[in-house]
Amino acid sequence: MKIVMIGTGYVGLVTGTCLSESGNDVTCVDIDEKKVELLQSGRIPIYEPGLEELIRRCSKAGRLHFTTDAAAVVSEARAVFLAVGTPQQDDGSADLSDIFAAAEGIAPDLSEDAVVVVKSTVPVGTNRRIAVRLRELTGRSVDVASNPEFLKEGCAVDDFTKPDRVVVGVDRPEVAELLKEVYEPYLDAERPFLVMGLESAEMTKYVANCFLATKISFINEMANLCERVDADIDEVRKGIGYDRRIGFSFLYPGAGYGGSCFPKDVRAAVRVAEAAQFDANLLKVVDEVNTRQKHVLFEKLSDCLGGKLPGRRVAVWGLAFKPQTDDIREAPALVLIRQLLKVGAEIRVSDPEAMENVRSEFGDRLLYHDDPYAALDGADALVLCTEWENFRSPDLARMFASMRRPIVIDGRNVWEPEEMRASGFKYVGIGRRGGASAG
Ligand code: NAD
């Protein structure tokens, strides 16, 4: 099938490439000329494990192309996917300008039988509004399907090719049939293809992200409470996780959720509720708890240094909002860095993949180290913000020898408190017994 993918970000690039790998002829379109040039030369603008190799293979096989010229390719396409960004606006609602610009851009070239598939996360009612706009521009009815994406950055290729489920919202069963053909290679009895109405599909994406965000804020709140009553969230987590009604997934305390989805989607859902004259109290609190959680690392650090942060040298390990990605959107590390800059601390950072993105935001206000141990040289404290694999079993003796003060704030609870303390560190985790003042 000839497919056009509008937008080559984390979602568009992964989706386009995987659909090409499964035999379709895919052209990915982006307005960012630099991105397209890079992709045409066989390199990729993001870090996503396994993706570059797949892109090379599909491009070589002649099934994957990149262009900035949508008009040249849209007329041939049976399905045109829209995977552009829907970032947050100042009032918390989703900014739909890119998705409408993309839809308007393809309208003149859409073939009679083309289906427009909206992969971007959009508030309820958007797909219908896009259909209305396309009808105005083409003078005929155009099929629009909602096909929310559930992939996770860092294992996006795997998630796309082994989905828990595929959700499509349609108005006509024929459109669902076409999309089932597209997704057939990835479906089986345990990976169902769920057909529903447009509004339900749009809501499914928000409800999924709001639920996961709620779990994170919940466990963070419980971790903060554990600290204050001398309980240990690790023990409590096990105590609840074996209950099959609860389970362990997404119940890890930390420095708050970030990324390009949870924060904006929770806020957008609050706005969707407001537009429907409904007060989504729980979601507002989930967002508030998360915003507060992002300040916890700074507070713990300040506590350990007796409130004297100006001029202190602080090492930050991990900048991406989670491991296995270079994405720093809404990352807890950035909140910490901004607070440290404000009080005049010296900041040395290290991350396996996200340093360039951080450098483009903070420039020479930070010191960047490819070698994480170099970031520790003479440091008054280390804060771990992202649980990259290479930070999990560090050389404790080397860390201890490098630092001026052996203070470690473990924002992801990856290190063993007893082991750290036995190695001479003042260790502080999230919700773990010992708290900020324990030695
Ligand atoms: P992104 O910001 O990484 O990429 C969007 C791309 O679209 C950019 O390259 C931009 O240049 C391009 N673009 C914008 N307008 C365009 C136009 N008119 N024509 C062609 N290209 C255009 O975004 P993303 O992270 O891939 O997210 C895309 C959507 O998918 C969002 O709605 C997001 O909420 C949703 N989503 C994201 C993830 C994720 O993990 N990133 C997961 C599921 C869903």
mmCIF file of C-alpha atoms in Angstrom, residues 14-393:
data_model
loop_
_atom_site.group_PDB
_atom_site.id
_atom_site.type_symbol
_atom_site.label_atom_id
_atom_site.label_comp_id
_atom_site.label_asym_id
_atom_site.label_seq_id
_atom_site.Cartn_x
_atom_site.Cartn_y
_atom_site.Cartn_z
ATOM 1 C CA VAL A 14 8.934 5.000 13.857
ATOM 2 C CA THR A 15 5.482 4.400 12.356
ATOM 3 C CA GLY A 16 6.568 5.212 8.812
ATOM 4 C CA THR A 17 9.645 3.027 9.048
ATOM 5 C CA CYS A 18 7.856 0.054 10.587
ATOM 6 C CA LEU A 19 5.052 0.240 8.016
ATOM 7 C CA SER A 20 7.695 0.263 5.318
ATOM 8 C CA GLU A 21 9.453 -2.725 6.910
ATOM 9 C CA SER A 22 6.174 -4.662 6.727
ATOM 10 C CA GLY A 23 6.053 -4.159 2.952
ATOM 11 C CA ASN A 24 4.324 -0.848 2.306
ATOM 12 C CA ASP A 25 5.747 1.896 0.140
ATOM 13 C CA VAL A 26 6.103 4.784 2.597
ATOM 14 C CA THR A 27 7.098 8.394 2.096
ATOM 15 C CA CYS A 28 7.756 10.424 5.209
ATOM 16 C CA VAL A 29 7.227 14.152 4.909
ATOM 17 C CA ASP A 30 8.495 16.884 7.192
ATOM 18 C CA ILE A 31 8.661 20.662 6.934
ATOM 19 C CA ASP A 32 12.020 20.624 8.697
ATOM 20 C CA GLU A 33 14.484 20.601 5.802
ATOM 21 C CA LYS A 34 17.471 19.722 7.965
ATOM 22 C CA LYS A 35 15.696 16.666 9.359
ATOM 23 C CA VAL A 36 14.744 15.487 5.895
ATOM 24 C CA GLU A 37 18.262 16.003 4.529
ATOM 25 C CA LEU A 38 19.678 14.015 7.426
ATOM 26 C CA LEU A 39 17.179 11.206 6.868
ATOM 27 C CA GLN A 40 17.861 11.152 3.140
ATOM 28 C CA SER A 41 21.551 10.681 3.931
ATOM 29 C CA GLY A 42 20.754 7.620 6.093
ATOM 30 C CA ARG A 43 21.170 9.268 9.489
ATOM 31 C CA ILE A 44 18.459 9.994 12.052
ATOM 32 C CA PRO A 45 17.715 13.158 14.027
ATOM 33 C CA ILE A 46 16.682 11.343 17.231
ATOM 34 C CA TYR A 47 18.061 8.571 19.382
ATOM 35 C CA GLU A 48 15.813 5.529 19.249
ATOM 36 C CA PRO A 49 17.329 2.054 19.596
ATOM 37 C CA GLY A 50 17.151 -0.054 16.421
ATOM 38 C CA LEU A 51 15.551 2.648 14.304
ATOM 39 C CA GLU A 52 18.547 3.823 12.280
ATOM 40 C CA GLU A 53 19.348 0.319 11.092
ATOM 41 C CA LEU A 54 15.725 -0.262 10.097
ATOM 42 C CA ILE A 55 15.579 3.026 8.188
ATOM 43 C CA ARG A 56 18.734 2.121 6.262
ATOM 44 C CA ARG A 57 17.364 -1.307 5.387
ATOM 45 C CA CYS A 58 13.987 -0.001 4.189
ATOM 46 C CA SER A 59 15.543 2.907 2.281
ATOM 47 C CA LYS A 60 17.939 0.510 0.561
ATOM 48 C CA ALA A 61 15.033 -1.738 -0.375
ATOM 49 C CA GLY A 62 13.422 1.295 -2.028
ATOM 50 C CA ARG A 63 10.321 1.237 0.211
ATOM 51 C CA LEU A 64 11.084 4.244 2.415
ATOM 52 C CA HIS A 65 11.546 7.796 1.175
ATOM 53 C CA PHE A 66 11.868 11.224 2.745
ATOM 54 C CA THR A 67 10.789 14.556 1.341
ATOM 55 C CA THR A 68 9.661 18.051 2.258
ATOM 56 C CA ASP A 69 7.312 18.103 -0.716
ATOM 57 C CA ALA A 70 3.971 16.676 0.413
ATOM 58 C CA ALA A 71 2.195 17.762 -2.762
ATOM 59 C CA ALA A 72 4.441 15.515 -4.852
ATOM 60 C CA VAL A 73 3.503 12.344 -2.992
ATOM 61 C CA VAL A 74 0.055 12.719 -1.384
ATOM 62 C CA SER A 75 -1.979 12.161 -4.576
ATOM 63 C CA GLU A 76 -0.663 8.579 -4.882
ATOM 64 C CA ALA A 77 -1.329 7.623 -1.271
ATOM 65 C CA ARG A 78 -4.147 5.334 -0.139
ATOM 66 C CA ALA A 79 -3.533 6.354 3.488
ATOM 67 C CA VAL A 80 -2.106 9.644 4.699
ATOM 68 C CA PHE A 81 -1.060 9.542 8.357
ATOM 69 C CA LEU A 82 -0.775 12.749 10.361
ATOM 70 C CA ALA A 83 1.863 12.460 13.103
ATOM 71 C CA VAL A 84 2.749 16.066 13.819
ATOM 72 C CA GLY A 85 3.180 17.504 17.301
ATOM 73 C CA THR A 86 0.275 18.671 19.471
ATOM 74 C CA PRO A 87 2.194 20.532 22.185
ATOM 75 C CA GLN A 88 0.741 22.258 25.179
ATOM 76 C CA GLN A 89 -0.415 25.868 24.951
ATOM 77 C CA ASP A 90 -0.051 28.325 27.841
ATOM 78 C CA ASP A 91 -3.557 27.522 29.107
ATOM 79 C CA GLY A 92 -2.814 23.777 29.170
ATOM 80 C CA SER A 93 -4.882 22.898 26.119
ATOM 81 C CA ALA A 94 -3.398 21.136 23.084
ATOM 82 C CA ASP A 95 -2.042 23.354 20.327
ATOM 83 C CA LEU A 96 -3.723 22.051 17.186
ATOM 84 C CA SER A 97 -2.206 24.507 14.747
ATOM 85 C CA ASP A 98 0.267 21.987 13.276
ATOM 86 C CA ILE A 99 -2.313 19.275 12.811
ATOM 87 C CA PHE A 100 -4.740 21.619 11.058
ATOM 88 C CA ALA A 101 -1.914 23.083 8.951
ATOM 89 C CA ALA A 102 -0.903 19.547 7.989
ATOM 90 C CA ALA A 103 -4.483 18.574 7.118
ATOM 91 C CA GLU A 104 -4.987 21.754 5.090
ATOM 92 C CA GLY A 105 -1.654 21.170 3.352
ATOM 93 C CA ILE A 106 -2.596 17.726 2.062
ATOM 94 C CA ALA A 107 -6.227 18.574 1.144
ATOM 95 C CA PRO A 108 -5.655 19.716 -2.449
ATOM 96 C CA ASP A 109 -3.771 16.536 -3.362
ATOM 97 C CA LEU A 110 -5.805 13.837 -1.615
ATOM 98 C CA SER A 111 -7.061 11.162 -4.000
ATOM 99 C CA GLU A 112 -10.770 10.286 -4.059
ATOM 100 C CA ASP A 113 -10.330 7.125 -2.003
ATOM 101 C CA ALA A 114 -7.623 8.332 0.381
ATOM 102 C CA VAL A 115 -8.058 7.888 4.122
ATOM 103 C CA VAL A 116 -6.572 10.445 6.505
ATOM 104 C CA VAL A 117 -5.318 8.746 9.667
ATOM 105 C CA VAL A 118 -4.697 10.908 12.703
ATOM 106 C CA LYS A 119 -1.873 9.449 14.816
ATOM 107 C CA SER A 120 -1.249 12.595 16.818
ATOM 108 C CA THR A 121 -2.802 12.790 20.272
ATOM 109 C CA VAL A 122 -5.735 15.166 19.893
ATOM 110 C CA PRO A 123 -8.629 16.268 22.116
ATOM 111 C CA VAL A 124 -12.032 14.733 21.613
ATOM 112 C CA GLY A 125 -13.784 16.183 18.608
ATOM 113 C CA THR A 126 -10.618 17.050 16.673
ATOM 114 C CA ASN A 127 -10.935 14.236 14.133
ATOM 115 C CA ARG A 128 -14.441 15.382 13.288
ATOM 116 C CA ARG A 129 -13.254 18.964 12.974
ATOM 117 C CA ILE A 130 -10.500 17.809 10.618
ATOM 118 C CA ALA A 131 -13.084 15.939 8.537
ATOM 119 C CA VAL A 132 -15.224 19.088 8.328
ATOM 120 C CA ARG A 133 -12.211 21.162 7.268
ATOM 121 C CA LEU A 134 -11.254 18.618 4.603
ATOM 122 C CA ARG A 135 -14.777 18.602 3.251
ATOM 123 C CA GLU A 136 -14.696 22.418 3.020
ATOM 124 C CA LEU A 137 -11.388 22.313 1.167
ATOM 125 C CA THR A 138 -12.036 19.370 -1.168
ATOM 126 C CA GLY A 139 -15.763 19.805 -1.709
ATOM 127 C CA ARG A 140 -16.364 16.133 -0.873
ATOM 128 C CA SER A 141 -16.474 13.847 2.123
ATOM 129 C CA VAL A 142 -13.048 12.560 3.194
ATOM 130 C CA ASP A 143 -12.628 9.580 5.510
ATOM 131 C CA VAL A 144 -10.784 10.507 8.689
ATOM 132 C CA ALA A 145 -9.705 7.826 11.181
ATOM 133 C CA SER A 146 -8.346 8.229 14.663
ATOM 134 C CA ASN A 147 -5.431 5.875 15.320
ATOM 135 C CA PRO A 148 -3.771 6.917 18.578
ATOM 136 C CA GLU A 149 -0.244 5.731 19.192
ATOM 137 C CA PHE A 150 0.891 4.048 22.410
ATOM 138 C CA LEU A 151 4.591 3.522 21.723
ATOM 139 C CA LYS A 152 7.162 4.456 24.342
ATOM 140 C CA GLU A 153 10.296 6.328 23.417
ATOM 141 C CA GLY A 154 13.298 4.132 24.044
ATOM 142 C CA CYS A 155 11.580 0.943 22.853
ATOM 143 C CA ALA A 156 9.393 2.471 20.182
ATOM 144 C CA VAL A 157 10.183 -0.006 17.396
ATOM 145 C CA ASP A 158 9.412 -2.934 19.652
ATOM 146 C CA ASP A 159 6.234 -1.305 20.924
ATOM 147 C CA PHE A 160 5.052 -0.550 17.416
ATOM 148 C CA THR A 161 5.738 -4.014 16.052
ATOM 149 C CA LYS A 162 4.426 -5.809 19.149
ATOM 150 C CA PRO A 163 1.539 -3.581 20.226
ATOM 151 C CA ASP A 164 -0.584 -4.489 23.232
ATOM 152 C CA ARG A 165 -3.482 -3.471 21.002
ATOM 153 C CA VAL A 166 -4.219 -1.278 18.001
ATOM 154 C CA VAL A 167 -7.016 1.231 18.439
ATOM 155 C CA VAL A 168 -8.861 2.783 15.530
ATOM 156 C CA GLY A 169 -11.790 5.145 15.616
ATOM 157 C CA VAL A 170 -13.840 5.286 12.434
ATOM 158 C CA ASP A 171 -17.165 6.355 11.043
ATOM 159 C CA ARG A 172 -17.331 3.642 8.385
ATOM 160 C CA PRO A 173 -16.380 -0.073 8.737
ATOM 161 C CA GLU A 174 -14.610 0.030 5.339
ATOM 162 C CA VAL A 175 -12.057 2.431 6.822
ATOM 163 C CA ALA A 176 -11.411 0.041 9.697
ATOM 164 C CA GLU A 177 -10.895 -2.768 7.175
ATOM 165 C CA LEU A 178 -8.252 -0.744 5.359
ATOM 166 C CA LEU A 179 -6.404 -0.007 8.591
ATOM 167 C CA LYS A 180 -6.660 -3.633 9.649
ATOM 168 C CA GLU A 181 -4.827 -4.510 6.447
ATOM 169 C CA VAL A 182 -2.103 -2.024 7.379
ATOM 170 C CA TYR A 183 -1.711 -3.451 10.887
ATOM 171 C CA GLU A 184 -2.299 -7.138 10.057
ATOM 172 C CA PRO A 185 1.420 -8.103 10.342
ATOM 173 C CA TYR A 186 1.425 -6.969 13.990
ATOM 174 C CA LEU A 187 -1.857 -8.500 15.139
ATOM 175 C CA ASP A 188 -2.657 -11.840 16.731
ATOM 176 C CA ALA A 189 -5.048 -13.207 19.336
ATOM 177 C CA GLU A 190 -3.216 -11.377 22.115
ATOM 178 C CA ARG A 191 -2.685 -8.169 20.142
ATOM 179 C CA PRO A 192 -6.234 -7.202 19.179
ATOM 180 C CA PHE A 193 -7.414 -4.652 16.666
ATOM 181 C CA LEU A 194 -10.038 -2.565 18.436
ATOM 182 C CA VAL A 195 -12.534 -0.666 16.335
ATOM 183 C CA MET A 196 -14.568 2.075 17.973
ATOM 184 C CA GLY A 197 -16.065 5.499 17.394
ATOM 185 C CA LEU A 198 -13.845 8.510 16.722
ATOM 186 C CA GLU A 199 -14.500 10.073 20.113
ATOM 187 C CA SER A 200 -13.778 6.857 22.014
ATOM 188 C CA ALA A 201 -10.477 6.396 20.185
ATOM 189 C CA GLU A 202 -9.461 9.967 20.952
ATOM 190 C CA MET A 203 -10.413 9.496 24.604
ATOM 191 C CA THR A 204 -8.626 6.130 24.839
ATOM 192 C CA LYS A 205 -5.275 7.808 24.338
ATOM 193 C CA TYR A 206 -5.909 10.468 26.990
ATOM 194 C CA VAL A 207 -7.370 7.985 29.449
ATOM 195 C CA ALA A 208 -4.370 5.661 29.053
ATOM 196 C CA ASN A 209 -1.858 8.438 29.672
ATOM 197 C CA CYS A 210 -3.867 9.962 32.507
ATOM 198 C CA PHE A 211 -4.074 6.590 34.232
ATOM 199 C CA LEU A 212 -0.335 5.977 33.962
ATOM 200 C CA ALA A 213 0.436 9.510 35.138
ATOM 201 C CA THR A 214 -1.956 8.983 38.063
ATOM 202 C CA LYS A 215 -0.077 5.838 39.101
ATOM 203 C CA ILE A 216 3.201 7.748 39.107
ATOM 204 C CA SER A 217 1.844 10.681 41.092
ATOM 205 C CA PHE A 218 0.188 8.258 43.484
ATOM 206 C CA ILE A 219 3.356 6.340 44.270
ATOM 207 C CA ASN A 220 5.350 9.574 44.530
ATOM 208 C CA GLU A 221 2.878 10.934 47.042
ATOM 209 C CA MET A 222 3.057 7.684 49.020
ATOM 210 C CA ALA A 223 6.883 7.827 48.886
ATOM 211 C CA ASN A 224 6.859 11.340 50.288
ATOM 212 C CA LEU A 225 4.549 10.202 53.047
ATOM 213 C CA CYS A 226 6.717 7.150 53.821
ATOM 214 C CA GLU A 227 9.694 9.460 54.376
ATOM 215 C CA ARG A 228 7.789 11.376 56.993
ATOM 216 C CA VAL A 229 6.599 8.364 58.968
ATOM 217 C CA ASP A 230 9.825 6.356 58.851
ATOM 218 C CA ALA A 231 8.441 3.774 56.440
ATOM 219 C CA ASP A 232 10.291 2.675 53.311
ATOM 220 C CA ILE A 233 8.528 2.904 49.959
ATOM 221 C CA ASP A 234 10.544 -0.034 48.577
ATOM 222 C CA GLU A 235 9.141 -2.290 51.252
ATOM 223 C CA VAL A 236 5.670 -0.841 50.840
ATOM 224 C CA ARG A 237 5.857 -1.224 47.058
ATOM 225 C CA LYS A 238 6.524 -4.929 47.442
ATOM 226 C CA GLY A 239 3.815 -5.142 50.054
ATOM 227 C CA ILE A 240 1.223 -3.840 47.620
ATOM 228 C CA GLY A 241 2.661 -5.040 44.297
ATOM 229 C CA TYR A 242 2.115 -8.744 44.940
ATOM 230 C CA ASP A 243 -1.573 -7.992 45.238
ATOM 231 C CA ARG A 244 -2.730 -8.958 41.756
ATOM 232 C CA ARG A 245 -5.285 -6.179 41.741
ATOM 233 C CA ILE A 246 -2.424 -3.701 42.083
ATOM 234 C CA GLY A 247 0.742 -5.128 40.471
ATOM 235 C CA PHE A 248 4.141 -3.493 40.133
ATOM 236 C CA SER A 249 4.097 -1.662 36.816
ATOM 237 C CA PHE A 250 4.372 2.115 36.803
ATOM 238 C CA LEU A 251 4.601 2.192 40.575
ATOM 239 C CA TYR A 252 8.203 3.325 40.908
ATOM 240 C CA PRO A 253 8.780 6.469 42.924
ATOM 241 C CA GLY A 254 11.068 9.049 41.401
ATOM 242 C CA ALA A 255 11.535 12.662 40.457
ATOM 243 C CA GLY A 256 8.223 13.018 38.635
ATOM 244 C CA TYR A 257 7.119 12.141 35.128
ATOM 245 C CA GLY A 258 8.287 14.167 32.146
ATOM 246 C CA GLY A 259 8.436 13.735 28.409
ATOM 247 C CA SER A 260 6.362 14.990 25.551
ATOM 248 C CA CYS A 261 3.198 13.122 26.489
ATOM 249 C CA PHE A 262 2.143 12.667 30.123
ATOM 250 C CA PRO A 263 2.446 16.281 31.309
ATOM 251 C CA LYS A 264 0.737 17.806 28.299
ATOM 252 C CA ASP A 265 -1.871 15.071 27.928
ATOM 253 C CA VAL A 266 -2.990 15.294 31.565
ATOM 254 C CA ARG A 267 -3.348 19.064 31.227
ATOM 255 C CA ALA A 268 -5.108 18.772 27.873
ATOM 256 C CA ALA A 269 -7.543 16.269 29.402
ATOM 257 C CA VAL A 270 -8.318 18.785 32.161
ATOM 258 C CA ARG A 271 -9.119 21.329 29.456
ATOM 259 C CA VAL A 272 -11.232 18.817 27.545
ATOM 260 C CA ALA A 273 -13.202 18.263 30.750
ATOM 261 C CA GLU A 274 -13.598 21.993 31.315
ATOM 262 C CA ALA A 275 -14.926 22.417 27.791
ATOM 263 C CA ALA A 276 -17.499 19.736 28.649
ATOM 264 C CA GLN A 277 -18.421 21.634 31.873
ATOM 265 C CA PHE A 278 -16.857 18.882 33.955
ATOM 266 C CA ASP A 279 -14.354 19.408 36.731
ATOM 267 C CA ALA A 280 -11.591 16.786 36.425
ATOM 268 C CA ASN A 281 -10.349 17.222 39.997
ATOM 269 C CA LEU A 282 -8.268 14.074 40.145
ATOM 270 C CA LEU A 283 -6.306 14.979 37.023
ATOM 271 C CA LYS A 284 -5.592 18.481 38.305
ATOM 272 C CA VAL A 285 -4.109 17.008 41.467
ATOM 273 C CA VAL A 286 -2.090 14.431 39.495
ATOM 274 C CA ASP A 287 -0.488 17.327 37.632
ATOM 275 C CA GLU A 288 0.071 19.352 40.815
ATOM 276 C CA VAL A 289 1.680 16.419 42.629
ATOM 277 C CA ASN A 290 3.966 15.863 39.658
ATOM 278 C CA THR A 291 4.999 19.495 39.419
ATOM 279 C CA ARG A 292 5.814 19.462 43.123
ATOM 280 C CA GLN A 293 7.737 16.198 42.791
ATOM 281 C CA LYS A 294 10.097 17.760 40.297
ATOM 282 C CA HIS A 295 11.300 20.088 43.068
ATOM 283 C CA VAL A 296 12.056 17.276 45.497
ATOM 284 C CA LEU A 297 15.595 16.683 44.238
ATOM 285 C CA PHE A 298 16.542 20.314 44.784
ATOM 286 C CA GLU A 299 15.015 20.306 48.260
ATOM 287 C CA LYS A 300 16.872 17.146 49.267
ATOM 288 C CA LEU A 301 20.109 18.513 47.881
ATOM 289 C CA SER A 302 19.651 21.814 49.651
ATOM 290 C CA ASP A 303 18.958 19.934 52.890
ATOM 291 C CA CYS A 304 22.145 17.899 52.552
ATOM 292 C CA LEU A 305 24.233 21.010 51.898
ATOM 293 C CA GLY A 306 22.707 22.937 54.774
ATOM 294 C CA GLY A 307 20.978 25.324 52.369
ATOM 295 C CA LYS A 308 24.351 26.560 51.084
ATOM 296 C CA LEU A 309 24.121 26.007 47.350
ATOM 297 C CA PRO A 310 25.715 29.108 45.790
ATOM 298 C CA GLY A 311 29.129 28.203 44.391
ATOM 299 C CA ARG A 312 28.695 24.495 45.158
ATOM 300 C CA ARG A 313 29.665 22.066 42.424
ATOM 301 C CA VAL A 314 26.790 19.718 41.620
ATOM 302 C CA ALA A 315 27.062 16.784 39.245
ATOM 303 C CA VAL A 316 23.910 15.652 37.464
ATOM 304 C CA TRP A 317 23.806 12.180 35.938
ATOM 305 C CA GLY A 318 20.983 11.654 33.462
ATOM 306 C CA LEU A 319 19.223 14.474 31.615
ATOM 307 C CA ALA A 320 16.718 12.765 29.331
ATOM 308 C CA PHE A 321 13.216 12.408 30.772
ATOM 309 C CA LYS A 322 13.805 8.665 30.884
ATOM 310 C CA PRO A 323 16.500 6.207 29.759
ATOM 311 C CA GLN A 324 16.996 5.146 26.133
ATOM 312 C CA THR A 325 15.950 8.461 24.639
ATOM 313 C CA ASP A 326 17.501 11.840 23.908
ATOM 314 C CA ASP A 327 14.162 13.545 24.562
ATOM 315 C CA ILE A 328 14.432 16.191 27.303
ATOM 316 C CA ARG A 329 10.941 17.662 27.051
ATOM 317 C CA GLU A 330 9.660 18.326 30.609
ATOM 318 C CA ALA A 331 12.524 16.254 32.054
ATOM 319 C CA PRO A 332 12.911 16.509 35.854
ATOM 320 C CA ALA A 333 16.654 17.146 35.344
ATOM 321 C CA LEU A 334 15.855 20.448 33.630
ATOM 322 C CA VAL A 335 13.792 21.650 36.578
ATOM 323 C CA LEU A 336 16.683 20.849 38.919
ATOM 324 C CA ILE A 337 19.211 22.540 36.635
ATOM 325 C CA ARG A 338 17.134 25.719 36.407
ATOM 326 C CA GLN A 339 16.843 25.854 40.201
ATOM 327 C CA LEU A 340 20.576 25.283 40.636
ATOM 328 C CA LEU A 341 21.426 27.989 38.091
ATOM 329 C CA LYS A 342 19.152 30.402 39.913
ATOM 330 C CA VAL A 343 21.038 29.952 43.183
ATOM 331 C CA GLY A 344 24.448 30.137 41.517
ATOM 332 C CA ALA A 345 25.612 26.529 41.789
ATOM 333 C CA GLU A 346 28.197 25.155 39.370
ATOM 334 C CA ILE A 347 26.625 22.344 37.361
ATOM 335 C CA ARG A 348 28.388 19.481 35.632
ATOM 336 C CA VAL A 349 26.217 17.157 33.616
ATOM 337 C CA SER A 350 26.486 13.813 31.885
ATOM 338 C CA ASP A 351 24.021 11.808 29.804
ATOM 339 C CA PRO A 352 24.650 9.124 27.192
ATOM 340 C CA GLU A 353 22.363 10.658 24.549
ATOM 341 C CA ALA A 354 20.686 13.884 25.615
ATOM 342 C CA MET A 355 23.643 16.246 26.021
ATOM 343 C CA GLU A 356 23.275 17.997 22.671
ATOM 344 C CA ASN A 357 19.628 18.772 23.351
ATOM 345 C CA VAL A 358 20.522 20.141 26.789
ATOM 346 C CA ARG A 359 23.403 22.135 25.354
ATOM 347 C CA SER A 360 21.051 23.792 22.875
ATOM 348 C CA GLU A 361 18.903 24.925 25.808
ATOM 349 C CA PHE A 362 21.537 25.885 28.406
ATOM 350 C CA GLY A 363 24.659 26.564 26.296
ATOM 351 C CA ASP A 364 27.815 27.228 28.265
ATOM 352 C CA ARG A 365 26.019 27.772 31.573
ATOM 353 C CA LEU A 366 26.703 24.085 32.293
ATOM 354 C CA LEU A 367 29.792 21.905 31.943
ATOM 355 C CA TYR A 368 29.200 18.823 29.795
ATOM 356 C CA HIS A 369 31.053 15.560 30.342
ATOM 357 C CA ASP A 370 30.862 12.483 28.124
ATOM 358 C CA ASP A 371 32.546 10.591 30.936
ATOM 359 C CA PRO A 372 30.189 10.607 33.941
ATOM 360 C CA TYR A 373 33.099 10.241 36.363
ATOM 361 C CA ALA A 374 34.682 13.425 35.001
ATOM 362 C CA ALA A 375 31.490 15.243 36.034
ATOM 363 C CA LEU A 376 32.160 14.136 39.621
ATOM 364 C CA ASP A 377 35.571 15.751 39.847
ATOM 365 C CA GLY A 378 35.536 17.883 43.012
ATOM 366 C CA ALA A 379 31.733 17.710 43.210
ATOM 367 C CA ASP A 380 29.917 18.604 46.410
ATOM 368 C CA ALA A 381 27.064 16.309 45.467
ATOM 369 C CA LEU A 382 25.756 14.016 42.759
ATOM 370 C CA VAL A 383 22.121 13.894 41.710
ATOM 371 C CA LEU A 384 20.905 10.992 39.606
ATOM 372 C CA CYS A 385 17.952 12.113 37.505
ATOM 373 C CA THR A 386 17.646 9.385 34.850
ATOM 374 C CA GLU A 387 18.192 5.668 35.433
ATOM 375 C CA TRP A 388 20.317 4.897 32.378
ATOM 376 C CA GLU A 389 21.759 1.375 32.508
ATOM 377 C CA ASN A 390 25.363 2.639 32.706
ATOM 378 C CA PHE A 391 24.565 4.486 35.956
ATOM 379 C CA ARG A 392 23.132 1.432 37.695
ATOM 380 C CA SER A 393 26.361 -0.220 38.871
#
